JSON list of C-alpha atoms in Angstrom, two decimals:
[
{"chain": "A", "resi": 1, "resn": "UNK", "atom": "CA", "xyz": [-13.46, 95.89, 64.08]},
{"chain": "A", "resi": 2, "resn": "UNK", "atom": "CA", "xyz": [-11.06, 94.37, 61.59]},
{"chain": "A", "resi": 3, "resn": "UNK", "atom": "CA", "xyz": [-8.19, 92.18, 62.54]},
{"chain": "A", "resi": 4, "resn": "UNK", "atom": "CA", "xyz": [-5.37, 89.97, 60.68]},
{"chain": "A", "resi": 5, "resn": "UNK", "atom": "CA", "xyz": [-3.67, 87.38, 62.06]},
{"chain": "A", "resi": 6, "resn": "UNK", "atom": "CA", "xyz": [-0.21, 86.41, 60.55]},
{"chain": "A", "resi": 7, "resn": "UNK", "atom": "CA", "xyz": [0.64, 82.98, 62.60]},
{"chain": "A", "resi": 8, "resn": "UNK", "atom": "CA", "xyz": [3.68, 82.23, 61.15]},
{"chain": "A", "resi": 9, "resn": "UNK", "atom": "CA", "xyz": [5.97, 84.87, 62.63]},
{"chain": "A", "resi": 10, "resn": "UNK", "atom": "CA", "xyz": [9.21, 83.40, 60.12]},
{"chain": "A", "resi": 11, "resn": "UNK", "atom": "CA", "xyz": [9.55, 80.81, 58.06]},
{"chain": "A", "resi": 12, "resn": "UNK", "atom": "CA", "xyz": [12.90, 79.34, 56.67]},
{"chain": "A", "resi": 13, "resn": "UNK", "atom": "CA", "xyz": [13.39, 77.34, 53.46]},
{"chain": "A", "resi": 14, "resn": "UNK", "atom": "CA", "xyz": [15.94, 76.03, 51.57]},
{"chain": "A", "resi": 15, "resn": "UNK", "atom": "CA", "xyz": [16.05, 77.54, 47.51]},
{"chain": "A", "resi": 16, "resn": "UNK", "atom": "CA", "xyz": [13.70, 75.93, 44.85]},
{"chain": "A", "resi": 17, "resn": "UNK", "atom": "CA", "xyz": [11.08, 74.99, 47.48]},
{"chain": "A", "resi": 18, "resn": "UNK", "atom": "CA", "xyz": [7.69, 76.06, 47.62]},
{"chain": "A", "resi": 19, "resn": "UNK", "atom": "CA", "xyz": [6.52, 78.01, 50.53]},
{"chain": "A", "resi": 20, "resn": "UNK", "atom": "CA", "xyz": [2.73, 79.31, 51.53]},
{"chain": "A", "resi": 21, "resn": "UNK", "atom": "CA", "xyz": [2.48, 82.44, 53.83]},
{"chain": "A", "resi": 22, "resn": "UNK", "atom": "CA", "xyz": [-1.15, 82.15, 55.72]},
{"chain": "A", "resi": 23, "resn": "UNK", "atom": "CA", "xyz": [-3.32, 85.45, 56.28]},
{"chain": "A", "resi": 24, "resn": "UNK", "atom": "CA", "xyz": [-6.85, 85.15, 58.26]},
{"chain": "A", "resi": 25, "resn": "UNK", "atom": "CA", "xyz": [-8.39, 88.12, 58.89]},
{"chain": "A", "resi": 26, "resn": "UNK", "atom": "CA", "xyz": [-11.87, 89.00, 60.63]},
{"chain": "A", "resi": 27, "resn": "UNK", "atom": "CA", "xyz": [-14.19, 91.70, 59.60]},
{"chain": "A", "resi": 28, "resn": "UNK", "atom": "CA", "xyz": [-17.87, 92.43, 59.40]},
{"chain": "A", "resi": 29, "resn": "UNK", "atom": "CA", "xyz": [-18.01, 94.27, 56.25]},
{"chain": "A", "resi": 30, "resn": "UNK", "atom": "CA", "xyz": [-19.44, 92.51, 53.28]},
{"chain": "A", "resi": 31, "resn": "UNK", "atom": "CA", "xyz": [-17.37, 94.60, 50.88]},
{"chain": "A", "resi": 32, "resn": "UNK", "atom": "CA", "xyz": [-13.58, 94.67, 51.39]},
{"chain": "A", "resi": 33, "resn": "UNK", "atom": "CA", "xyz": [-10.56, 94.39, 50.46]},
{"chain": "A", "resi": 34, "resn": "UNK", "atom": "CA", "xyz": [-7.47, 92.15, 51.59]},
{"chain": "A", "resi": 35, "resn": "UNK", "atom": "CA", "xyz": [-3.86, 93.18, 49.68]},
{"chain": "A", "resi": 36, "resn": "UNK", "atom": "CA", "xyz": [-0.07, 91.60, 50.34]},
{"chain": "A", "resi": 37, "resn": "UNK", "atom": "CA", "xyz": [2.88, 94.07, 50.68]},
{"chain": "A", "resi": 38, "resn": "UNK", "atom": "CA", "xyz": [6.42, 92.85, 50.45]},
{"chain": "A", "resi": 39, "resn": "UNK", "atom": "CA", "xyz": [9.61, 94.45, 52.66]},
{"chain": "A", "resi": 40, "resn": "UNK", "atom": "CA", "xyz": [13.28, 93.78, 51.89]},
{"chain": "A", "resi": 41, "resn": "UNK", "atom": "CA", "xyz": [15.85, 94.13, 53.84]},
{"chain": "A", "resi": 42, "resn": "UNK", "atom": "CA", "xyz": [16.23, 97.96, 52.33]},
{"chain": "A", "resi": 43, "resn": "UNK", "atom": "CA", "xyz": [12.91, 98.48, 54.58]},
{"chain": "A", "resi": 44, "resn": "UNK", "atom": "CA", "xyz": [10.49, 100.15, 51.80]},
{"chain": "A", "resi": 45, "resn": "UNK", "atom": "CA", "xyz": [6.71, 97.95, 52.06]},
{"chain": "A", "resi": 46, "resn": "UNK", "atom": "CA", "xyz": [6.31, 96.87, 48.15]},
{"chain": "A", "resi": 47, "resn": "UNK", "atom": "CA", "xyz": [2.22, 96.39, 46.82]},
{"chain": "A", "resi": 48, "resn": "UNK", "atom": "CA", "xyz": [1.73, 92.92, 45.42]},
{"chain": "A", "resi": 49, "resn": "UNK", "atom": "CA", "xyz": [-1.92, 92.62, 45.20]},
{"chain": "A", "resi": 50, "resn": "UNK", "atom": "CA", "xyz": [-4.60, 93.54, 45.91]},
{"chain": "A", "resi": 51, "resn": "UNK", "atom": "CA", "xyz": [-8.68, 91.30, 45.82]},
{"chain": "A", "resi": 52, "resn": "UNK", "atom": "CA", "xyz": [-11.88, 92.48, 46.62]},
{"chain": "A", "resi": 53, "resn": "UNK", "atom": "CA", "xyz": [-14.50, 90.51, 48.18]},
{"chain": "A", "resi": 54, "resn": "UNK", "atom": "CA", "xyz": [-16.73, 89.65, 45.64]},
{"chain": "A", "resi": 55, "resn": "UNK", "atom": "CA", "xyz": [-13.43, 88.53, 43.70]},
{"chain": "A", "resi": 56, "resn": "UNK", "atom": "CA", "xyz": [-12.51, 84.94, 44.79]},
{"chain": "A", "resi": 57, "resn": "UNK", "atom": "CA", "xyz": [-10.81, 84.07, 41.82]},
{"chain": "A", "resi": 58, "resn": "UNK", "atom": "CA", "xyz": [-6.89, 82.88, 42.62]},
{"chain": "A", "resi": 59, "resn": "UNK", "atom": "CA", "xyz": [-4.30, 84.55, 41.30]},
{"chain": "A", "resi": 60, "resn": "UNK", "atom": "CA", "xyz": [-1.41, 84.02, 39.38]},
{"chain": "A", "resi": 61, "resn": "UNK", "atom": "CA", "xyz": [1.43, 86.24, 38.60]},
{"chain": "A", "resi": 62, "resn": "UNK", "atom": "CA", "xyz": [4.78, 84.24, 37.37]},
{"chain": "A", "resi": 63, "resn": "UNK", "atom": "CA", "xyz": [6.13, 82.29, 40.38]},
{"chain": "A", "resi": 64, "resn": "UNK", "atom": "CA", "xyz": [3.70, 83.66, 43.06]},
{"chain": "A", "resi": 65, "resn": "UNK", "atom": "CA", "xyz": [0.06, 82.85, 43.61]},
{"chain": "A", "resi": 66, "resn": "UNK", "atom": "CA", "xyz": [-2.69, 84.18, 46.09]},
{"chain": "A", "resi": 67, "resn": "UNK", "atom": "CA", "xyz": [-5.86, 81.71, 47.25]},
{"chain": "A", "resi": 68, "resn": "UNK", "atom": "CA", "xyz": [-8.53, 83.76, 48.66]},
{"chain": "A", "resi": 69, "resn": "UNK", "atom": "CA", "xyz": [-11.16, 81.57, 50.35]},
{"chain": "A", "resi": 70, "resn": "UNK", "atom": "CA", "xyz": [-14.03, 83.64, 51.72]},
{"chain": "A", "resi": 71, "resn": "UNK", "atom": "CA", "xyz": [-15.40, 80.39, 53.54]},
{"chain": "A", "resi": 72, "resn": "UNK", "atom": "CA", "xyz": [-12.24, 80.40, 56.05]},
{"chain": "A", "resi": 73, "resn": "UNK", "atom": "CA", "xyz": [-11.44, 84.16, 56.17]},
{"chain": "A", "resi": 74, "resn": "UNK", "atom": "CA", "xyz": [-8.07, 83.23, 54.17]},
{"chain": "A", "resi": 75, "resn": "UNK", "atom": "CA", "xyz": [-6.21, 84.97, 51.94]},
{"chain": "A", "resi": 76, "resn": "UNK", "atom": "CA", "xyz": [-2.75, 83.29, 51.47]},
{"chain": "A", "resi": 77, "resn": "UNK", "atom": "CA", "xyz": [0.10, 83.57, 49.22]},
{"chain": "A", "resi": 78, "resn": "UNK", "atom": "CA", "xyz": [2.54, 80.82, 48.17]},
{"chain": "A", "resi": 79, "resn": "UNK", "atom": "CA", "xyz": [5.99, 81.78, 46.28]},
{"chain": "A", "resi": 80, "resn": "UNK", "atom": "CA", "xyz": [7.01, 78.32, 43.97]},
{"chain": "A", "resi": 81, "resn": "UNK", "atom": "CA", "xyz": [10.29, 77.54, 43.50]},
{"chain": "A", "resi": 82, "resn": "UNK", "atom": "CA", "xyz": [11.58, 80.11, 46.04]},
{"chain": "A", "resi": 83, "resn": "UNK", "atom": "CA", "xyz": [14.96, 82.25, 45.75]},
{"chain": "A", "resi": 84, "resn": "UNK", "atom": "CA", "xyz": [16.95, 83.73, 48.12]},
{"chain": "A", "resi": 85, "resn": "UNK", "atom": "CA", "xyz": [15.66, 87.43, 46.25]},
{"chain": "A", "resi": 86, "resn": "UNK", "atom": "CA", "xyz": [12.50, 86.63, 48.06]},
{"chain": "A", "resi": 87, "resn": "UNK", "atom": "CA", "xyz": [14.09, 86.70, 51.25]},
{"chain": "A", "resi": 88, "resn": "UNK", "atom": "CA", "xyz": [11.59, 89.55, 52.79]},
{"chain": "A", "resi": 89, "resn": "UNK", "atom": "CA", "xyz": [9.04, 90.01, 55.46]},
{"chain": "A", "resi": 90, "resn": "UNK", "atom": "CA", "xyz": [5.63, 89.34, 53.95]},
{"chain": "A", "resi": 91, "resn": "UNK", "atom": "CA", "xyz": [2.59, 91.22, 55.46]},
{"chain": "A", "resi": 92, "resn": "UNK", "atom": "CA", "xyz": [-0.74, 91.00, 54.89]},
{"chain": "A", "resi": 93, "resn": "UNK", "atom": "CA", "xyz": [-3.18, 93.79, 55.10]},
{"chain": "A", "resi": 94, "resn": "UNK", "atom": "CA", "xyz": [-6.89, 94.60, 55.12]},
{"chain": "A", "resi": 95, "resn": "UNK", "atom": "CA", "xyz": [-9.79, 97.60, 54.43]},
{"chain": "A", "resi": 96, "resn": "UNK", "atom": "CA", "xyz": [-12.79, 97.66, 54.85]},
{"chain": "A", "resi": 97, "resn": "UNK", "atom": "CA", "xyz": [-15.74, 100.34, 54.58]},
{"chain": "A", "resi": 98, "resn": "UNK", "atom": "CA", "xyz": [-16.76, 100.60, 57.65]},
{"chain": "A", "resi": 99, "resn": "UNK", "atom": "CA", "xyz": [-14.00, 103.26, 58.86]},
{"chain": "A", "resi": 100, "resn": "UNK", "atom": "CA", "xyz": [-12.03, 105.84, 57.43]},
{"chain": "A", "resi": 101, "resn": "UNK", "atom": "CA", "xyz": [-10.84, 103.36, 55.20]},
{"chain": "A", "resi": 102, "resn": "UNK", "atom": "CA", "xyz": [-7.00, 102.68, 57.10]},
{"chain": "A", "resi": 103, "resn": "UNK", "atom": "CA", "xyz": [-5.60, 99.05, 56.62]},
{"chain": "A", "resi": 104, "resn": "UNK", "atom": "CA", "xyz": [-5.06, 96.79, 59.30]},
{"chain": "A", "resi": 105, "resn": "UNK", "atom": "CA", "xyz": [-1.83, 95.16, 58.71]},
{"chain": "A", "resi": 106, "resn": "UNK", "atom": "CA", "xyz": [-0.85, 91.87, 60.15]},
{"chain": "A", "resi": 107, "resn": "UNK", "atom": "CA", "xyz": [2.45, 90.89, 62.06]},
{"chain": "A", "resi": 108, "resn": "UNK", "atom": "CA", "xyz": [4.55, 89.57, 59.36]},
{"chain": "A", "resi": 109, "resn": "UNK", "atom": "CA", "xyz": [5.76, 86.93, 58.21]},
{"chain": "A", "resi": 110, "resn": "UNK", "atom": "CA", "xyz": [9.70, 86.73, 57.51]},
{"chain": "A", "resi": 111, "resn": "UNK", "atom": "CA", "xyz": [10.90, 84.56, 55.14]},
{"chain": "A", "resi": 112, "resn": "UNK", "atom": "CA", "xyz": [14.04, 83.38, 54.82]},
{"chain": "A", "resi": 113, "resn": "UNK", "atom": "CA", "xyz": [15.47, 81.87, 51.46]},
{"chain": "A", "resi": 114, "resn": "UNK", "atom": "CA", "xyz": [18.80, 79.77, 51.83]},
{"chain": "A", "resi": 115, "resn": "UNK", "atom": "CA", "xyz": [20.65, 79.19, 48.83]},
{"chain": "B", "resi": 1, "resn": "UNK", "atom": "CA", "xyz": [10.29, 108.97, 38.87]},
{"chain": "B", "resi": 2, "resn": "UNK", "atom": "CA", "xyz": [7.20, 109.64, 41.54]},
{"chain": "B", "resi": 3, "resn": "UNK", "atom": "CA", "xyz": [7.64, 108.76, 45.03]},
{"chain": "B", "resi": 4, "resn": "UNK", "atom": "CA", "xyz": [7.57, 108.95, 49.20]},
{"chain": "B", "resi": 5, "resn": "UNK", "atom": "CA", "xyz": [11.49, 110.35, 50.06]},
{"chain": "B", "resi": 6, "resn": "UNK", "atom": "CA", "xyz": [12.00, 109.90, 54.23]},
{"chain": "B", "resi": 7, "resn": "UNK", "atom": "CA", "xyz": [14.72, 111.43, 55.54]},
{"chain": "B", "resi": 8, "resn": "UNK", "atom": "CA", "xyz": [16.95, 110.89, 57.21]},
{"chain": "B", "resi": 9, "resn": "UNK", "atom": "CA", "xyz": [17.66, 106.98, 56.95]},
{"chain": "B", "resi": 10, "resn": "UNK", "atom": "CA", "xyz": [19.02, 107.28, 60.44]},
{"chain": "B", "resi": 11, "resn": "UNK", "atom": "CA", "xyz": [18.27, 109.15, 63.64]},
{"chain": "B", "resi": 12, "resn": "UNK", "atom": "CA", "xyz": [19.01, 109.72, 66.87]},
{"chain": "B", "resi": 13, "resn": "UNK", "atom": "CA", "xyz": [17.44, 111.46, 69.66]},
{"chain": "B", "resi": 14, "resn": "UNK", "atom": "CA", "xyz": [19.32, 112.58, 72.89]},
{"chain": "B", "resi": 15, "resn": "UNK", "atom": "CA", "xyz": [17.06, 112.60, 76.56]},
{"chain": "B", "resi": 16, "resn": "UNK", "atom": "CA", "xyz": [14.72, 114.80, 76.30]},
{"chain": "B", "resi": 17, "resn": "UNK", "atom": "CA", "xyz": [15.60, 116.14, 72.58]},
{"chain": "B", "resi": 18, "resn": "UNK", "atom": "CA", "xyz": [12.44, 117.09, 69.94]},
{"chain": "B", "resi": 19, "resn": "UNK", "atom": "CA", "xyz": [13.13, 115.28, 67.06]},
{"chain": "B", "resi": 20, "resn": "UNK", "atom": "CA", "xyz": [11.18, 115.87, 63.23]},
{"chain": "B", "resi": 21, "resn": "UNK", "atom": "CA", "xyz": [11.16, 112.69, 60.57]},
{"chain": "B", "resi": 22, "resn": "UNK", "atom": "CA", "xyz": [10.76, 114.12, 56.76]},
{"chain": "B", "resi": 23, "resn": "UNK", "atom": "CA", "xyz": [7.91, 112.76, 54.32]},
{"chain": "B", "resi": 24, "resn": "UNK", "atom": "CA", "xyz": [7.99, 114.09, 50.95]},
{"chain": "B", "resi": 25, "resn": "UNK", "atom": "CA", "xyz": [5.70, 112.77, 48.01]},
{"chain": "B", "resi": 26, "resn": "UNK", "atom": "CA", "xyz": [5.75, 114.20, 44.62]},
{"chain": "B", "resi": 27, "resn": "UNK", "atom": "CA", "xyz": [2.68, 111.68, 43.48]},
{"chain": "B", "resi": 28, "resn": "UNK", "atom": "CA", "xyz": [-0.09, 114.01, 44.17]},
{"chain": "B", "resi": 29, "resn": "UNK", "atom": "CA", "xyz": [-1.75, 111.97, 46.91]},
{"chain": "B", "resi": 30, "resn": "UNK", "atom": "CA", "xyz": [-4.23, 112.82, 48.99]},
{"chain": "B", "resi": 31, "resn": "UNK", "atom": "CA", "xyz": [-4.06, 111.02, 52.39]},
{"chain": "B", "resi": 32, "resn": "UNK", "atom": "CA", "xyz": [-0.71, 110.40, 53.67]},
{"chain": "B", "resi": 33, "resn": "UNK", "atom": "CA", "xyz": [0.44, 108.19, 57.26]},
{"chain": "B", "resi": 34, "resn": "UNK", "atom": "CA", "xyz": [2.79, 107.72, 59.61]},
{"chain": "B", "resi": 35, "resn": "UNK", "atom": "CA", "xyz": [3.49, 103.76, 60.77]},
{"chain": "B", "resi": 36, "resn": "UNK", "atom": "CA", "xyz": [5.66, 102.67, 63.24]},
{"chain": "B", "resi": 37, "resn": "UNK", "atom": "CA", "xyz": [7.39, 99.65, 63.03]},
{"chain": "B", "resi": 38, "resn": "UNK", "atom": "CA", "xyz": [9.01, 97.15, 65.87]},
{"chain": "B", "resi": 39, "resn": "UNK", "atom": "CA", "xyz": [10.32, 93.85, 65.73]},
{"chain": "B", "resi": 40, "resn": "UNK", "atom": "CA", "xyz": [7.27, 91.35, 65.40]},
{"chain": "B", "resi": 41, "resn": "UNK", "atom": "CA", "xyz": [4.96, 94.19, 65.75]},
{"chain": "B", "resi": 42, "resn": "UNK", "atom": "CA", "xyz": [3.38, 95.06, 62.16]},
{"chain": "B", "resi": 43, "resn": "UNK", "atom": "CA", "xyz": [2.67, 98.45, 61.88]},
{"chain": "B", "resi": 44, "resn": "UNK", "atom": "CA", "xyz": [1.08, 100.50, 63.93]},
{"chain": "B", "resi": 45, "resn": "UNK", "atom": "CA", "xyz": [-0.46, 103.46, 62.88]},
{"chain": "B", "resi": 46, "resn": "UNK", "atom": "CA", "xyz": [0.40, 106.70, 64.60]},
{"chain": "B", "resi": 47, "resn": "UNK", "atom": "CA", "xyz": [-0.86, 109.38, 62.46]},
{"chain": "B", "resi": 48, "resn": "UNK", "atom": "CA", "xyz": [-2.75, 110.12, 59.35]},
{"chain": "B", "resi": 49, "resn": "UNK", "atom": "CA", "xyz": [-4.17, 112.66, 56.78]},
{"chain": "B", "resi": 50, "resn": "UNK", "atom": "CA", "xyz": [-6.58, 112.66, 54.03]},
{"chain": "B", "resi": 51, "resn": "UNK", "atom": "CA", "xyz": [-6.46, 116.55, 53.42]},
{"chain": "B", "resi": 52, "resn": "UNK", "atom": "CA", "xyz": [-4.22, 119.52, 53.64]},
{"chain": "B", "resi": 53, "resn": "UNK", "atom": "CA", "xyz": [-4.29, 121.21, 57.36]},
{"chain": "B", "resi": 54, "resn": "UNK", "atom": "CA", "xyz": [-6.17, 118.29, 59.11]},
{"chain": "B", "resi": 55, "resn": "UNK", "atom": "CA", "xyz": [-5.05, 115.15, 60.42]},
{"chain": "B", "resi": 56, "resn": "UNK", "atom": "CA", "xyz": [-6.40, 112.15, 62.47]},
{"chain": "B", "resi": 57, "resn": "UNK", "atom": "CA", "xyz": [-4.89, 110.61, 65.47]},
{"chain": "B", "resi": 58, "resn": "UNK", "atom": "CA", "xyz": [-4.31, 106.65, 64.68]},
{"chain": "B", "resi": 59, "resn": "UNK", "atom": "CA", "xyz": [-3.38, 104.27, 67.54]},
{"chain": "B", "resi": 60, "resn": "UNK", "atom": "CA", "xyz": [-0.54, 104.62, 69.13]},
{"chain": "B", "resi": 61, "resn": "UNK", "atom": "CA", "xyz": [-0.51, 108.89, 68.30]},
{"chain": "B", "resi": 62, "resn": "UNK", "atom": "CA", "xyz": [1.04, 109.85, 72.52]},
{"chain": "B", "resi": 63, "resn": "UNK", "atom": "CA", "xyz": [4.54, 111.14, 72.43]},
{"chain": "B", "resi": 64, "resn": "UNK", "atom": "CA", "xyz": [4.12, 112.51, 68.65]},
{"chain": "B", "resi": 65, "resn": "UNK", "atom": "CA", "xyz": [2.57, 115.29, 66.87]},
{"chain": "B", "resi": 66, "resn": "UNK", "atom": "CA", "xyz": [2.59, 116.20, 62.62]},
{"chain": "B", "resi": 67, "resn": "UNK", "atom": "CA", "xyz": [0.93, 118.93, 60.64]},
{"chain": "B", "resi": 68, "resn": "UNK", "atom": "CA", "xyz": [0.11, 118.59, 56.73]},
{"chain": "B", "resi": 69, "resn": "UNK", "atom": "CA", "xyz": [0.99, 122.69, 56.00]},
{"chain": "B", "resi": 70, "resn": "UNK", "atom": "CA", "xyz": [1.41, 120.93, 51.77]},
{"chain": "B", "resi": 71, "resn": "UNK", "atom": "CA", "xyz": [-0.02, 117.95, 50.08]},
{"chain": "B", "resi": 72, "resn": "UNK", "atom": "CA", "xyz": [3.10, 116.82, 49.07]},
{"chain": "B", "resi": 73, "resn": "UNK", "atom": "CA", "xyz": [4.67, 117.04, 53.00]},
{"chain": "B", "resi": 74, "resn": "UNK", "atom": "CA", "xyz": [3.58, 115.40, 56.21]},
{"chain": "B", "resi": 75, "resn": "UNK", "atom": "CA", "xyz": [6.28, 115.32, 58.88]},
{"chain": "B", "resi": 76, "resn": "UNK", "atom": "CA", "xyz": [6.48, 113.80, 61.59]},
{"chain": "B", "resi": 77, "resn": "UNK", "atom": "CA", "xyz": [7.55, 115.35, 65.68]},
{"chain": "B", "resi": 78, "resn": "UNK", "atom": "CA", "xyz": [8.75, 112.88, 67.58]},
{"chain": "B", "resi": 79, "resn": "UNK", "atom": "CA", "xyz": [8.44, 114.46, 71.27]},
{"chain": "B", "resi": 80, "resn": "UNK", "atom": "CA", "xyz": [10.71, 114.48, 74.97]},
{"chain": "B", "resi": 81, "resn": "UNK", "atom": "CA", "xyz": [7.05, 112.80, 76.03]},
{"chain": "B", "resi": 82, "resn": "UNK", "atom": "CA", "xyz": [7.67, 109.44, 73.68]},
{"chain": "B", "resi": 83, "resn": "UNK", "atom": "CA", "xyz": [9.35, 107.43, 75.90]},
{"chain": "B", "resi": 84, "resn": "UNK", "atom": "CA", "xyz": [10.29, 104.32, 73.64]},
{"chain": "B", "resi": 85, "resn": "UNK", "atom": "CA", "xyz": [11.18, 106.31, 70.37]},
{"chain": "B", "resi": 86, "resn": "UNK", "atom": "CA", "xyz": [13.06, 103.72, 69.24]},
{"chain": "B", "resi": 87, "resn": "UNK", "atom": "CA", "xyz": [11.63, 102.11, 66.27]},
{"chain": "B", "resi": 88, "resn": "UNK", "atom": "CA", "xyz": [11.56, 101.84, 62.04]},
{"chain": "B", "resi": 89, "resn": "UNK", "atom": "CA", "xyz": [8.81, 104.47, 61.00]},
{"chain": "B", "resi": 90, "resn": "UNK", "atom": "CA", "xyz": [7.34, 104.18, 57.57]},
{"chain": "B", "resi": 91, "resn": "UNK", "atom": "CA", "xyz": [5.18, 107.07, 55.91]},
{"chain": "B", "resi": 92, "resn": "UNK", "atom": "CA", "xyz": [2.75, 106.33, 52.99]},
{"chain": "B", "resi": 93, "resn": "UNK", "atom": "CA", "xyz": [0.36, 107.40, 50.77]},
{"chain": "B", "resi": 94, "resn": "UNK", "atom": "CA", "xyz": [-1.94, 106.74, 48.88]},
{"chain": "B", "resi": 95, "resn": "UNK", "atom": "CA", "xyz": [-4.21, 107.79, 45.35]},
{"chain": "B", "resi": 96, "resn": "UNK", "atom": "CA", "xyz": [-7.33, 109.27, 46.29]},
{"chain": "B", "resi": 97, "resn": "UNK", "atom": "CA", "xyz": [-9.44, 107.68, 48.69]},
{"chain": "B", "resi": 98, "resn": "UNK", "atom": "CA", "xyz": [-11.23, 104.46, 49.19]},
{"chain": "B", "resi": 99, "resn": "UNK", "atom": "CA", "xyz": [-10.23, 100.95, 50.34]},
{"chain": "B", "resi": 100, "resn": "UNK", "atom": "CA", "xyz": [-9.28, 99.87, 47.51]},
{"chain": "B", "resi": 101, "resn": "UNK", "atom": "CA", "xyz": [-6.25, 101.75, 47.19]},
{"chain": "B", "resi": 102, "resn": "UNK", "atom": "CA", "xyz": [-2.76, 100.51, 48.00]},
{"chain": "B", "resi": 103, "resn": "UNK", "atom": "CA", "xyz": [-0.51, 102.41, 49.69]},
{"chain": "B", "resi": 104, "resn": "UNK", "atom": "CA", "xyz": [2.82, 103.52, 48.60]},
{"chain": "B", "resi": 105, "resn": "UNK", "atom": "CA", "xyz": [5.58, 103.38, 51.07]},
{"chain": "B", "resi": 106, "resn": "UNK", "atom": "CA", "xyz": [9.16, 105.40, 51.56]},
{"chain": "B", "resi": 107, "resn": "UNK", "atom": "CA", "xyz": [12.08, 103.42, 52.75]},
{"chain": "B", "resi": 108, "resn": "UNK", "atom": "CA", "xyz": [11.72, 104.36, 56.06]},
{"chain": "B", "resi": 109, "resn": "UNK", "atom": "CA", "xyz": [13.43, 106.49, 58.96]},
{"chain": "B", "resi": 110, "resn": "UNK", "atom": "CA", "xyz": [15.14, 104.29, 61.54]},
{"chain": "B", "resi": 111, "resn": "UNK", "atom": "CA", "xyz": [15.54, 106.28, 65.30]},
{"chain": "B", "resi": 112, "resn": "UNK", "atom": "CA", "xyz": [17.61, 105.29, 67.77]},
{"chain": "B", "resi": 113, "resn": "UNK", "atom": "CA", "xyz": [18.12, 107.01, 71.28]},
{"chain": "B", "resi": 114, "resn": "UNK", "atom": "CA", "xyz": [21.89, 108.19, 72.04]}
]
């Protein structure tokens, strides 16, 4: 069984600071795949990225970055220099083989940008 | 441009009242779900389908039924027998199958009960 565990249910910051949004997740697959969806207020889930298993290379992409750490089951994203257009709830979701191949999604995490 | 239309943005459902959520997709997907949404809840999967005229039961699937008649349609019955219909539902798809593939979301039907 897979499962991903969001703790931080919201997190408020004030603009310009950095912020990290944690994602463990539990599975018994060796091949997988973890991804990060982003929902504004409008209420449509947005793809970010997406890393495979055997991938553990961070990402960047502009202000956002992703650490994946297969040694403690984390995946987690930090925004730099927040603004109050990333003001979304952030979930984190993850596939595996050994279904039918449907996500598990975590909680959420809601972020909340003041300017 | 390609992508999931829901409609309508808002519903809502009288005692004991049948109501159907739209899904349309003009991206040529394959598998399409249904989520359901609630505050602090994730999503929760209700239904899903990976081919024309069959679909899967996902975890929460009691009190609503779907049929997949088109690839590009997948709506979604909200029954009399769902007794907490209130909730944000989501449908998605996605390109082929696989786990690599992300999903692609609409922007969501939000029902309320009257």
């Amino acid at each position: 069984a897979q499962k991903v565990t969001q703790a931080q249910t919201e997190i408020s910051v004030v603009e310009k600071e950095d912020v990290t949004l944690d994602c463990v997740y539990e599975t018994r697959d060796t091949t997988y795949y973890l991804f990060w969806y982003k929902q504004p207020p409008s209420g449509e889930l947005v793809f970010l990225i997406r890393r495979n298993s055997f991938d553990e290379q961070n990402e960047i992409s502009g202000r956002y970055s992703w650490n994946f750490q297969k040694s403690t089951s984390s995946f987690n994203f930090t925004i730099t220099a927040s603004q109050v257009v990333d003001s979304a709830v952030y979930f984190c979701a993850l596939s595996d083989t050994g279904g039918s191949y449907i996500p598990t999604f975590g909680r959420g995490t809601s972020l909340i940008v003041h300017p | 441009d390609g992508g999931i239309t829901q409609s309508p943005k808002y519903l809502f459902r009288k005692e004991g009242q049948n109501v159907t959520l739209s899904c349309e997709q003009n991206l040529n997907h394959d598998a399409m779900y249904w989520y359901r949404q609630d505050p602090g809840q994730g999503l929760r999967l209700i239904y899903y389908s990976q081919i024309v005229n069959d679909f899967q039961k996902g975890d929460i699937a009691e009190g609503y039924s779907v049929s997949r008649e088109k690839k590009e349609s997948f709506p979604l019955t909200v029954t009399s027998a769902q007794k907490n219909p209130t909730a944000f539902y989501l449908c998605a798809s996605i390109n082929g199958q696989g786990p690599y593939q992300p999903q692609h979301f609409g922007d969501g039907t939000r029902l309320s009960i009257l």
